Coordinates of C-alpha atoms in Angstrom, one line a residue:
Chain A
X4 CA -46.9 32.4 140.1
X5 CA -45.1 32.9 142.9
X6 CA -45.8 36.4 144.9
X7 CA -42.7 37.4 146.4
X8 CA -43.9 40.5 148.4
X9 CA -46.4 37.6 150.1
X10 CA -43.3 35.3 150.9
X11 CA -41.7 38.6 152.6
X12 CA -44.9 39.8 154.5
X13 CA -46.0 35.8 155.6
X14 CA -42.4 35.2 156.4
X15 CA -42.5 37.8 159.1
X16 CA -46.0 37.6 160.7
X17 CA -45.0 33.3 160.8
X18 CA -41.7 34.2 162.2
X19 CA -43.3 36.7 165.1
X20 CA -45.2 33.4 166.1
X21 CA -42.3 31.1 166.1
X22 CA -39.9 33.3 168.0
X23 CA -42.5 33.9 170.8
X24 CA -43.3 30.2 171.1
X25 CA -39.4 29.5 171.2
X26 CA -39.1 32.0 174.6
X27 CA -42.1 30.6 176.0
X28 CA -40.1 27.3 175.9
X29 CA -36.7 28.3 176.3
X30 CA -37.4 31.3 178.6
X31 CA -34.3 32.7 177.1
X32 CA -33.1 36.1 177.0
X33 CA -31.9 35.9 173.2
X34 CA -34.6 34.6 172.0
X35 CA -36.7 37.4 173.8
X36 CA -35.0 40.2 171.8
X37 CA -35.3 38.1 168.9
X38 CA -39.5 37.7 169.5
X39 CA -39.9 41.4 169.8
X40 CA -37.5 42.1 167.3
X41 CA -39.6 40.1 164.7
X42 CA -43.5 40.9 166.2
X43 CA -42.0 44.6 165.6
X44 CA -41.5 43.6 162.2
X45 CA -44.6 42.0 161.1
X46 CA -46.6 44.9 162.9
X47 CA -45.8 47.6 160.4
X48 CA -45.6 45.1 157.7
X49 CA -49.1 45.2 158.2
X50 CA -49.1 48.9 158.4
X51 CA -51.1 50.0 154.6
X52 CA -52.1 46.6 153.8
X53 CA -55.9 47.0 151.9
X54 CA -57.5 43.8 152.5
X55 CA -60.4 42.7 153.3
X56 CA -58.9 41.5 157.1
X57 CA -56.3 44.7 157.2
X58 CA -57.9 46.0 160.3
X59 CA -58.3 43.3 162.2
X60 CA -54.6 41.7 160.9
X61 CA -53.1 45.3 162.4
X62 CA -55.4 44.9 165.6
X63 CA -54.0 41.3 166.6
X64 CA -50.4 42.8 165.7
X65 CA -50.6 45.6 167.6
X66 CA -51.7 42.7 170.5
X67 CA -48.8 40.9 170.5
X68 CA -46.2 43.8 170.4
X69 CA -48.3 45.4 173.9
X70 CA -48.3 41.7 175.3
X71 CA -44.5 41.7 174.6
X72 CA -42.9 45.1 175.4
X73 CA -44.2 45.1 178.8
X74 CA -43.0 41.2 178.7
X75 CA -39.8 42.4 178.0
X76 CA -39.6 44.9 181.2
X77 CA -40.9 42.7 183.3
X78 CA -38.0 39.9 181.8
X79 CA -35.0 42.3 182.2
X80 CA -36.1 43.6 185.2
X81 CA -35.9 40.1 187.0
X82 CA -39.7 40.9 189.0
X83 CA -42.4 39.2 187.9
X84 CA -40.8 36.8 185.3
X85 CA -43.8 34.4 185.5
X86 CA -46.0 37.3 184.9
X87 CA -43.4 38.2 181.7
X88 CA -43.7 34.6 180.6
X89 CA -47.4 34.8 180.6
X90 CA -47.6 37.6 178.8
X91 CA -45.5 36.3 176.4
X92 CA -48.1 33.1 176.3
X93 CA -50.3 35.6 175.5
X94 CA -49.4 37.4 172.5
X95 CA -48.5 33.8 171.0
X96 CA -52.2 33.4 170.9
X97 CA -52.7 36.9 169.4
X98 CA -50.1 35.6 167.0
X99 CA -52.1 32.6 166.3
X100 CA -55.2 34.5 165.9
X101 CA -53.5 36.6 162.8
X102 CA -52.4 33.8 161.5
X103 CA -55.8 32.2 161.2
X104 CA -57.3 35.1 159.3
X105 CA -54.3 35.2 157.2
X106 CA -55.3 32.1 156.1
X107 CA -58.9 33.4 156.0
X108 CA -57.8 36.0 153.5
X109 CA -56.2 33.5 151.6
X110 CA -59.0 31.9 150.6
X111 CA -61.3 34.8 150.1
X112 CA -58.8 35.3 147.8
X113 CA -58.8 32.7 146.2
X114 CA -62.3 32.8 145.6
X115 CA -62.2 36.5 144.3
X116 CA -59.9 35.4 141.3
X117 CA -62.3 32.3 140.7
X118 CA -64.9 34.5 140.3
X119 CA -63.6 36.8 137.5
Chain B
X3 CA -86.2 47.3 163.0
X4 CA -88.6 49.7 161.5
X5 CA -85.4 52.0 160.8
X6 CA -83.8 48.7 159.0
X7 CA -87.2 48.3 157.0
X8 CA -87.0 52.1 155.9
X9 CA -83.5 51.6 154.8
X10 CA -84.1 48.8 152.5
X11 CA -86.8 50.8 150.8
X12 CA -84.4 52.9 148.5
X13 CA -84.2 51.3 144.9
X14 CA -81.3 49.2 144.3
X15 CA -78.5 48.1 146.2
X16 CA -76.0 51.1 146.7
X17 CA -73.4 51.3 148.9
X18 CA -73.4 55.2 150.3
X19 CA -70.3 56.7 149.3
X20 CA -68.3 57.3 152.9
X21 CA -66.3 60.3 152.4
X22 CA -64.9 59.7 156.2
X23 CA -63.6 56.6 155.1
X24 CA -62.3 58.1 151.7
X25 CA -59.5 60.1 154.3
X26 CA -59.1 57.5 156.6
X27 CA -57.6 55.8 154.0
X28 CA -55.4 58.6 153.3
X29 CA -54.0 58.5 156.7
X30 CA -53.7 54.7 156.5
X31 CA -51.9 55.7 153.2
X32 CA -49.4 57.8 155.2
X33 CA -48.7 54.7 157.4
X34 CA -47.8 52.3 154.2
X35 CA -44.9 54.7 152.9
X36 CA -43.8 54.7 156.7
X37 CA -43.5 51.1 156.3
X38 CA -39.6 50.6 155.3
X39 CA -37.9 53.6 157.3
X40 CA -39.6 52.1 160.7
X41 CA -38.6 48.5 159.4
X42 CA -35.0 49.5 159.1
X43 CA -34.6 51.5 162.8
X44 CA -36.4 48.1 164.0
X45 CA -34.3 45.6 162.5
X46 CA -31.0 47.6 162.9
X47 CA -32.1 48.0 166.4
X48 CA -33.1 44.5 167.4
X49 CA -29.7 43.5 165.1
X50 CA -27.5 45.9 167.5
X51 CA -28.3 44.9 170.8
X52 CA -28.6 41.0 169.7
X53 CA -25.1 41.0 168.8
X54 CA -23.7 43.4 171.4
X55 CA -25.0 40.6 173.9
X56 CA -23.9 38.1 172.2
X57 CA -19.6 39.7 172.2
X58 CA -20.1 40.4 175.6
X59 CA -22.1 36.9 176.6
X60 CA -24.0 39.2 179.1
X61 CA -28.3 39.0 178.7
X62 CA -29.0 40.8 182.5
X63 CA -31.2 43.6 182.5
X64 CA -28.9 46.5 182.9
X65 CA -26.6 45.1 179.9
X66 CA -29.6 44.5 177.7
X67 CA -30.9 48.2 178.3
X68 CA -27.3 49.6 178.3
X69 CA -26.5 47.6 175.1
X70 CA -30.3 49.2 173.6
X71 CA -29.2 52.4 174.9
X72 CA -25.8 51.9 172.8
X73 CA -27.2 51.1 170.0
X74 CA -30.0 54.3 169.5
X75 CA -27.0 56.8 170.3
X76 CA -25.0 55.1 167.8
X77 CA -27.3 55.3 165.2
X78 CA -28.1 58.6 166.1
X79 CA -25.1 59.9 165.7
X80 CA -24.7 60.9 169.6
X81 CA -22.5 59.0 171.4
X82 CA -20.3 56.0 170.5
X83 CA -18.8 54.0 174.1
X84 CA -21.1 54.8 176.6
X85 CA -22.7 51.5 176.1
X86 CA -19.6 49.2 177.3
X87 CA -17.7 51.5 178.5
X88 CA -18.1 49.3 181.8
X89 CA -16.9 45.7 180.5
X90 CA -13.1 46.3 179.3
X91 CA -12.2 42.8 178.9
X92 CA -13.9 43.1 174.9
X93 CA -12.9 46.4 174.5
X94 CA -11.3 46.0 171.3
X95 CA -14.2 43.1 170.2
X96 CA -16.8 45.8 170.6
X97 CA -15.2 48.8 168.9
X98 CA -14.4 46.8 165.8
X99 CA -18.2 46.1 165.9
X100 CA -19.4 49.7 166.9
X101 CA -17.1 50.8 163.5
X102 CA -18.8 48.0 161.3
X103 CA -22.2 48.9 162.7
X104 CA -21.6 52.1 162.3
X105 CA -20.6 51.9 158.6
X106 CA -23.6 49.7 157.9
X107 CA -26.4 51.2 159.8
X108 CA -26.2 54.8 159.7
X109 CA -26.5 55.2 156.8
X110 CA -29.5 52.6 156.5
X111 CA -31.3 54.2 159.7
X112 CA -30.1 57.9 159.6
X113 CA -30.0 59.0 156.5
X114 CA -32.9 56.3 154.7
X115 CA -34.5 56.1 157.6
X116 CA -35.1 59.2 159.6
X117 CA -34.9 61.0 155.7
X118 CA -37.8 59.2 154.6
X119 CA -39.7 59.9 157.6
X120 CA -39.8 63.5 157.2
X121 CA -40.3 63.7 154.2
X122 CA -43.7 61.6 154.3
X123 CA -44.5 63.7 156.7
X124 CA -43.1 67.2 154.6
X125 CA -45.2 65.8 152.0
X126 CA -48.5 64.0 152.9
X127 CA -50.1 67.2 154.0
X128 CA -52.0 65.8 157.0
X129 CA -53.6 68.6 158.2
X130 CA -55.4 69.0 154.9
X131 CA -56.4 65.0 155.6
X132 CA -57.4 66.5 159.1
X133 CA -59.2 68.9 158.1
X134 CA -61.2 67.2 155.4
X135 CA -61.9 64.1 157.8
X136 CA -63.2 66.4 161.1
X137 CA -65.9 67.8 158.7
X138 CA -66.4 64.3 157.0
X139 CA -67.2 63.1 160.5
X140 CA -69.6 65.7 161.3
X141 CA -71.3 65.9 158.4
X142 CA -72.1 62.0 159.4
X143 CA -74.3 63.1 161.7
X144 CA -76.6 65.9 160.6
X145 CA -80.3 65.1 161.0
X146 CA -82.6 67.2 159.1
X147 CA -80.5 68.9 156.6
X148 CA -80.8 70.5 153.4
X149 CA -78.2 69.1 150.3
X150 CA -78.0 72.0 147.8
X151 CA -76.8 70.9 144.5
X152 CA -74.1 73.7 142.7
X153 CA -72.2 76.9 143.9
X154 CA -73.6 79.8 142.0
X155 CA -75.5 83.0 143.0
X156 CA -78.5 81.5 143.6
X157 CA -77.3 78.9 146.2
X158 CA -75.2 81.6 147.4
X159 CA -78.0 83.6 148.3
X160 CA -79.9 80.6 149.4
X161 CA -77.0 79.4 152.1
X162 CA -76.6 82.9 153.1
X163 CA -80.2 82.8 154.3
X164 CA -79.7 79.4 155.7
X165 CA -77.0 80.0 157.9
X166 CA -79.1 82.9 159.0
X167 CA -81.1 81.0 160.4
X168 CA -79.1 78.3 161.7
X169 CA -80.1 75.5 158.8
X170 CA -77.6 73.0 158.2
X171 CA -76.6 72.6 154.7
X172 CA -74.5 69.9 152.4
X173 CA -73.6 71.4 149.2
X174 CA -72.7 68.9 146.3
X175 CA -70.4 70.8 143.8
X176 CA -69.2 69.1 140.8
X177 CA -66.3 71.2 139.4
X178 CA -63.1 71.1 141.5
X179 CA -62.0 74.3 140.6
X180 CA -64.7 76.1 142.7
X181 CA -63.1 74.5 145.9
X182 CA -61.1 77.7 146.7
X183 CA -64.2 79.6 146.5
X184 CA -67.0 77.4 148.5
X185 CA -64.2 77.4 151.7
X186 CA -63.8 81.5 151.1
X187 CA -67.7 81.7 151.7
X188 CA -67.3 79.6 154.5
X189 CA -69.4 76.0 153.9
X190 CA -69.2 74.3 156.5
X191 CA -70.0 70.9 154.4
X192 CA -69.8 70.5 151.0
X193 CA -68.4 67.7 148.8
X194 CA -67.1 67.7 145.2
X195 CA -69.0 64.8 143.3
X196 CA -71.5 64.6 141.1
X197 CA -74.8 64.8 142.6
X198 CA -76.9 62.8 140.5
X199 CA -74.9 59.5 141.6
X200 CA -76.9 57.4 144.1
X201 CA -73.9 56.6 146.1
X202 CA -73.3 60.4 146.6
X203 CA -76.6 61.6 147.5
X204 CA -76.8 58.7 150.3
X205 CA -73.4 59.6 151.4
X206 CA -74.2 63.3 151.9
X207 CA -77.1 61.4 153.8
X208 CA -80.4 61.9 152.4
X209 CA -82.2 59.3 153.9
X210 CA -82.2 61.5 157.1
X211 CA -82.3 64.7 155.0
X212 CA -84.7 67.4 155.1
X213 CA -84.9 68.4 151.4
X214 CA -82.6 68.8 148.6
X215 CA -81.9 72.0 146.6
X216 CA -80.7 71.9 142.9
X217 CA -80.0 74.9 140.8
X218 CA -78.1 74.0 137.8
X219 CA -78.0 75.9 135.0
X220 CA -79.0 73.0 133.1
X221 CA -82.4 71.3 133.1
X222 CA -80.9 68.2 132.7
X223 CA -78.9 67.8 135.2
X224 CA -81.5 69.3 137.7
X225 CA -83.5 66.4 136.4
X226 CA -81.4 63.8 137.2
X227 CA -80.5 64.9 140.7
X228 CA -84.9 65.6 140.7
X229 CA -85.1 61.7 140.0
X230 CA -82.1 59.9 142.1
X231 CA -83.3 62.1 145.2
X232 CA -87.3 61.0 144.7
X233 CA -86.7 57.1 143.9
X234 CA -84.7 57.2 146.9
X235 CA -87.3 59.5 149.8
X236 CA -90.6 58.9 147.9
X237 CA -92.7 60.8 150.0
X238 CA -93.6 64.3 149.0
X239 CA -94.4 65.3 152.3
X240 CA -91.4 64.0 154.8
X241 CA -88.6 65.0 151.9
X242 CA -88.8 68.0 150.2
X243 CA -87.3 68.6 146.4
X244 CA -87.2 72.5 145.1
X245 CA -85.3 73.0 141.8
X246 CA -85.0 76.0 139.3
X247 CA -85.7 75.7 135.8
X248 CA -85.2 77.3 132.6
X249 CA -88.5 77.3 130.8
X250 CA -91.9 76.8 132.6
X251 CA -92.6 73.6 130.3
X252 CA -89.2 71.9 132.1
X253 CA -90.8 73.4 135.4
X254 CA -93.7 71.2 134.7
X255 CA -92.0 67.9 133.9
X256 CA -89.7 68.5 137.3
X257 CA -92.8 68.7 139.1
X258 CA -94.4 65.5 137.4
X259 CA -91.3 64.1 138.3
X260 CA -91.2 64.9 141.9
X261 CA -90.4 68.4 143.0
X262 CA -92.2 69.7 145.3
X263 CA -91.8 73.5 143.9
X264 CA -89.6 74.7 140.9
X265 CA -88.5 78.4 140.3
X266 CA -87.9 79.6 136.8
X267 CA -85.8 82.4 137.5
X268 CA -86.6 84.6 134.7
X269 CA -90.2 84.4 135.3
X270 CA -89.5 85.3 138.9
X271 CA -87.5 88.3 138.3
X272 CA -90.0 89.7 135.7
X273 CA -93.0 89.0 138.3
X274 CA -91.2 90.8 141.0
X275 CA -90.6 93.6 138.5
X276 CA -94.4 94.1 137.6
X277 CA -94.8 94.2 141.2
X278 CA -92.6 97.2 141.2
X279 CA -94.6 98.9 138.2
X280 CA -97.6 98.7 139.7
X281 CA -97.2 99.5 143.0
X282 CA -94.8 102.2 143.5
X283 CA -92.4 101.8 145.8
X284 CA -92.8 103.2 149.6
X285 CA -90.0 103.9 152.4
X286 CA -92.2 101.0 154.8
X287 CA -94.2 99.0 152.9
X288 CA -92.3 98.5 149.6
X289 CA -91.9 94.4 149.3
X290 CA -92.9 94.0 153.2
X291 CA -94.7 90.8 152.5
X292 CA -92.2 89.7 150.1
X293 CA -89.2 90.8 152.7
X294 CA -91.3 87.9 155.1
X295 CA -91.8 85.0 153.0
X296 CA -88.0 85.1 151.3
X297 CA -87.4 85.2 155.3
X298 CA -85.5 88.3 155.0
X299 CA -86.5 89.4 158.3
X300 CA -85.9 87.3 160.9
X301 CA -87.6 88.7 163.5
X302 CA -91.1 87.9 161.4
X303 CA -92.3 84.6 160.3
X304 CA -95.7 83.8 158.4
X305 CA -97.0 80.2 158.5
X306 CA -100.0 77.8 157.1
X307 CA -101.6 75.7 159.5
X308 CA -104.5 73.5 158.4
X309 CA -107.0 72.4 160.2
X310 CA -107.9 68.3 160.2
X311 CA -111.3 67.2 159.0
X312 CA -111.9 65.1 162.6
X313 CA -110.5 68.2 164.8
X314 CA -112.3 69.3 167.5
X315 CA -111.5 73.1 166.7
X316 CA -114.3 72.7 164.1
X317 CA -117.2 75.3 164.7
X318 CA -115.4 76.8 167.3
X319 CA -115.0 81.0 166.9
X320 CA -111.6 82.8 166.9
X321 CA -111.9 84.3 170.3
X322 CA -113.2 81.2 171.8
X323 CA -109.8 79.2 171.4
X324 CA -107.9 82.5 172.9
X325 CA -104.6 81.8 170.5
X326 CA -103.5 85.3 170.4
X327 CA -103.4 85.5 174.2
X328 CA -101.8 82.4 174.8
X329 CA -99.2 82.7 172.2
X330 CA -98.8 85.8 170.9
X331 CA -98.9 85.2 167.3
X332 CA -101.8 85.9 165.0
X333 CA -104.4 84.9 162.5
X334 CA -104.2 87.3 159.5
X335 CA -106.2 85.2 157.2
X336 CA -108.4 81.9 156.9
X337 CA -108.6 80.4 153.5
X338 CA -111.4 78.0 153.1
X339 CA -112.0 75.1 151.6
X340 CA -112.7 76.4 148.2
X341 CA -109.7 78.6 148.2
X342 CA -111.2 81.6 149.1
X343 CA -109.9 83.9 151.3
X344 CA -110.6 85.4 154.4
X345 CA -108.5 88.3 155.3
X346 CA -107.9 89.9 158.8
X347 CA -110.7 87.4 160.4
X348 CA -112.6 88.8 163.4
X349 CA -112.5 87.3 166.5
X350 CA -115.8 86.1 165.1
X351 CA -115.2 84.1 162.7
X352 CA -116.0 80.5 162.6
X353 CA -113.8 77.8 161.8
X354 CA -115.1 75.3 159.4
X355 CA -113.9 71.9 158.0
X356 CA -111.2 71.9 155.4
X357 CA -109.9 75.8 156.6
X358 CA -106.3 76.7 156.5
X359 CA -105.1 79.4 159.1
X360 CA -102.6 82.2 157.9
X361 CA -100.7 82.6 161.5
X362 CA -98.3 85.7 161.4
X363 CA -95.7 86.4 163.9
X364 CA -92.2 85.8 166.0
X365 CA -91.1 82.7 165.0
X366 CA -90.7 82.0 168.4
X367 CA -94.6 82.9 168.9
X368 CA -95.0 80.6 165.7
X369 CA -93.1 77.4 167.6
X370 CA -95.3 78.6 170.4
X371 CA -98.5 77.9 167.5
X372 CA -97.3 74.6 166.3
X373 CA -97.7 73.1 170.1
X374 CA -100.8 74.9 171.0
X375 CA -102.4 72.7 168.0
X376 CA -100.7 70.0 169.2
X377 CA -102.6 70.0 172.0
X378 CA -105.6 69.8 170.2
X379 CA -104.9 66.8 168.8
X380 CA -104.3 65.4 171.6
X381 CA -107.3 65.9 173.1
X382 CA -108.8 64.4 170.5
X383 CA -107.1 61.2 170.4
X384 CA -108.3 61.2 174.2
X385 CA -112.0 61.4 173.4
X386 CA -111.5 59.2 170.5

């Protein structure tokens, strides 16, 4: 059986990784509003999740979004944009991190249900 | 790694119950039904200012945040042009957006949005979380506590006297509906659980406990809580159990069990009432004695201090060892080895192997007694 409240919650915390790696290439403002938009997102889809990786999910979220807002100033502002493009670089490997113990949780999971 | 060996001693494998973590959740609670109200402003948001740059094909810094700044008035209700007021050229492009926005997203992020909010917040009582976490947290740390099992008149009296004296306390209450009336006599910890539960008794942290206290009104539970607290401290001497019982046959299988001392009130009462018939009450010295041991007075202290078979204090007179004069407490009694007593000792008197000294006074002059003997024993570790 399908989840569908895992497709919504995966779709979002994939997508935060995806948009920030597509600004890191494209160094494009759209893309940018897009990235925080979406990292936004997935940090308070996180927000009341009880697993057994919930805090540490919510730390790496919380990662991202304080590696992108200030990526974002820094962007718009039109000082620093190197700086804004490595802290953009930045919460793409937060993003990856959260990914990683999604997939963690996933299988911890998986075993759980064996078990029973 | 001592302390880790100590831990591991306790029977079984129970988790403490954590009831920090119990209202932590709560608050974590709080955030989950903020979840969709702050996902709406975002997306809205993020939606808004995305497609505002993209009518006006502007993505420059001032745009962006004058297009962001657009957006949160709209949605807010405030303003509705200020953000492109500026470009005329898509004028009309940008109102026929602002009027399909507007139709769309206030409703979403005003009235779902900011709606929800407050009322999670209207609702979720978080000082009550507060509250209930900032003594959870403290209660974490006490070292050397007493747990006292059930509000009644007897633990009343028994945390009155506590407090007094500046004892800290965790009471374990079963029944819920005496919450009201445990905050009105102001506990400062207390938990509603069952105490005889392993998980609750290492919660309310008996491993670095003092003693533990319970005065049901039924044997059986005092038992329980008797048993669960002993398997997990077995040591008579560094954790103390004190219990009441019904009849003085219970009182014996609680001390079997573990209890250090156990009270059958009844009997108590009608000793203390004999007392009364037989010595007739006087202004001064009616209960004196009795008023010091129940430490009613807290200017008095009496304590027991025995003497080790390999101390050097052995054979040595009362007025040799100058403990009066050096602490200002003093030695009404000596009981010996074979229980007999020596009452008001001269300065004579020898002390022999096996004695117990009866000290009497301040209990400042009494903390003053527990080092002076200290620093006998010191002495003799030095000659040993």
């Amino acid at each position: 059986m399908i989840n569908w409240g895992k497709v919504w919650s995966d779709f979002f915390i994939f997508l935060a990784l995806t948009s920030n790696v597509g600004f890191i290439f494209s160094h494009d403002p759209y893309q940018l509003v897009i990235a925080i938009g979406v990292n936004l997102l997935a940090t308070v889809l996180k927000f009341g999740a009880k697993k057994i990786l919930a805090a540490e999910l919510l730390a790496t979220a919380l990662v991202a979004d304080l590696h992108l807002i200030p990526a974002t100033i820094l962007y718009f502002m039109e000082t620093h944009v190197p700086l804004a493009i490595g802290l953009a670089i930045g919460a793409a490997v937060a993003n990856v991190i959260s990914i990683v113990m999604l997939v963690i949780e996933i299988i911890f999971e998986y075993q759980k249900e064996e078990e029973i | 790694m001592a302390e880790r060996k100590k831990k591991k001693k306790h029977y079984g494998n129970v988790r403490p119950k954590s009831y920090r973590a119990i209202y932590e959740e709560k608050f974590y609670d709080i955030l989950l039904q903020l979840r969709y109200p702050l996902m709406t402003v975002i997306f809205f948001t993020t939606m808004g200012v995305l497609i505002l740059m993209i009518l006006n094909n502007r993505s420059d810094g001032e745009s962006v945040l004058n297009y962001f700044f657009h957006t949160v008035i709209t949605f807010s209700t405030v303003g509705y042009t200020e953000g492109y007021q500026t470009d005329p050229s898509h004028l009309m492009l940008n109102r026929f957006f602002a009027t399909i926005f507007i139709i769309i997203a206030v409703p979403f992020v005003y009235m779902y949005g900011l709606v929800t909010t407050v009322n999670v917040f209207m609702n979720s009582n978080i000082d009550e979380i507060y509250r209930y976490w900032r003594m959870y947290k403290a209660m974490e740390k006490l070292k050397g506590h007493y747990i006292i099992c059930r509000f009644n008149g007897i633990t009343k009296e028994l945390m009155k006297n506590l407090r007094k004296r500046g004892i800290k306390y965790v009471l374990i209450e079963p029944d819920a509906s005496l919450e009201k009336e445990i905050i009105e006599f102001g506990v400062e910890y207390y938990v509603i659980d069952e105490p005889h539960k392993r998980s609750v008794l290492l919660g309310v942290g008996i491993e670095q406990a003092k003693g533990v206290v319970t005065a049901f009104e039924e044997n059986t539970q005092d038992l329980s809580v008797i048993v669960t607290a002993r398997l997990i401290r077995p040591d008579k001497d560094s954790f103390m159990v004190f219990a009441t019982a019904t009849t003085e046959g219970a009182a014996e299988k609680m001390r079997l069990l573990g209890a250090n001392e156990v009270i059958v009130p009844d009997v108590s009462v009608g000793r203390r009432m004999t007392s009364f018939v037989l010595h007739p009450p006087s202004p001064v010295l009616s209960g004196f004695l009795e008023k010091i041991a129940y430490g009613e007075r807290t200017d008095m202290d009496i304590i027991e201090i025995r003497i080790e078979e390999s101390s050097d204090l052995i054979g040595r007179r009362l007025k040799d060892i100058r403990m009066r004069q050096e602490t200002g407490a003093t030695v009404v009694a000596i009981v010996r080895a074979d229980g007999k007593m020596k009452i008001a000792p001269s300065g004579d008197a020898q002390i022999k192997k096996g004695d117990s000294l009866i000290v009497l006074g301040h209990p400042k002059a009494l903390k003053r007694v527990g080092e002076f003997f200290k620093q006998y024993k010191k002495e003799e570790v030095k000659t040993a």
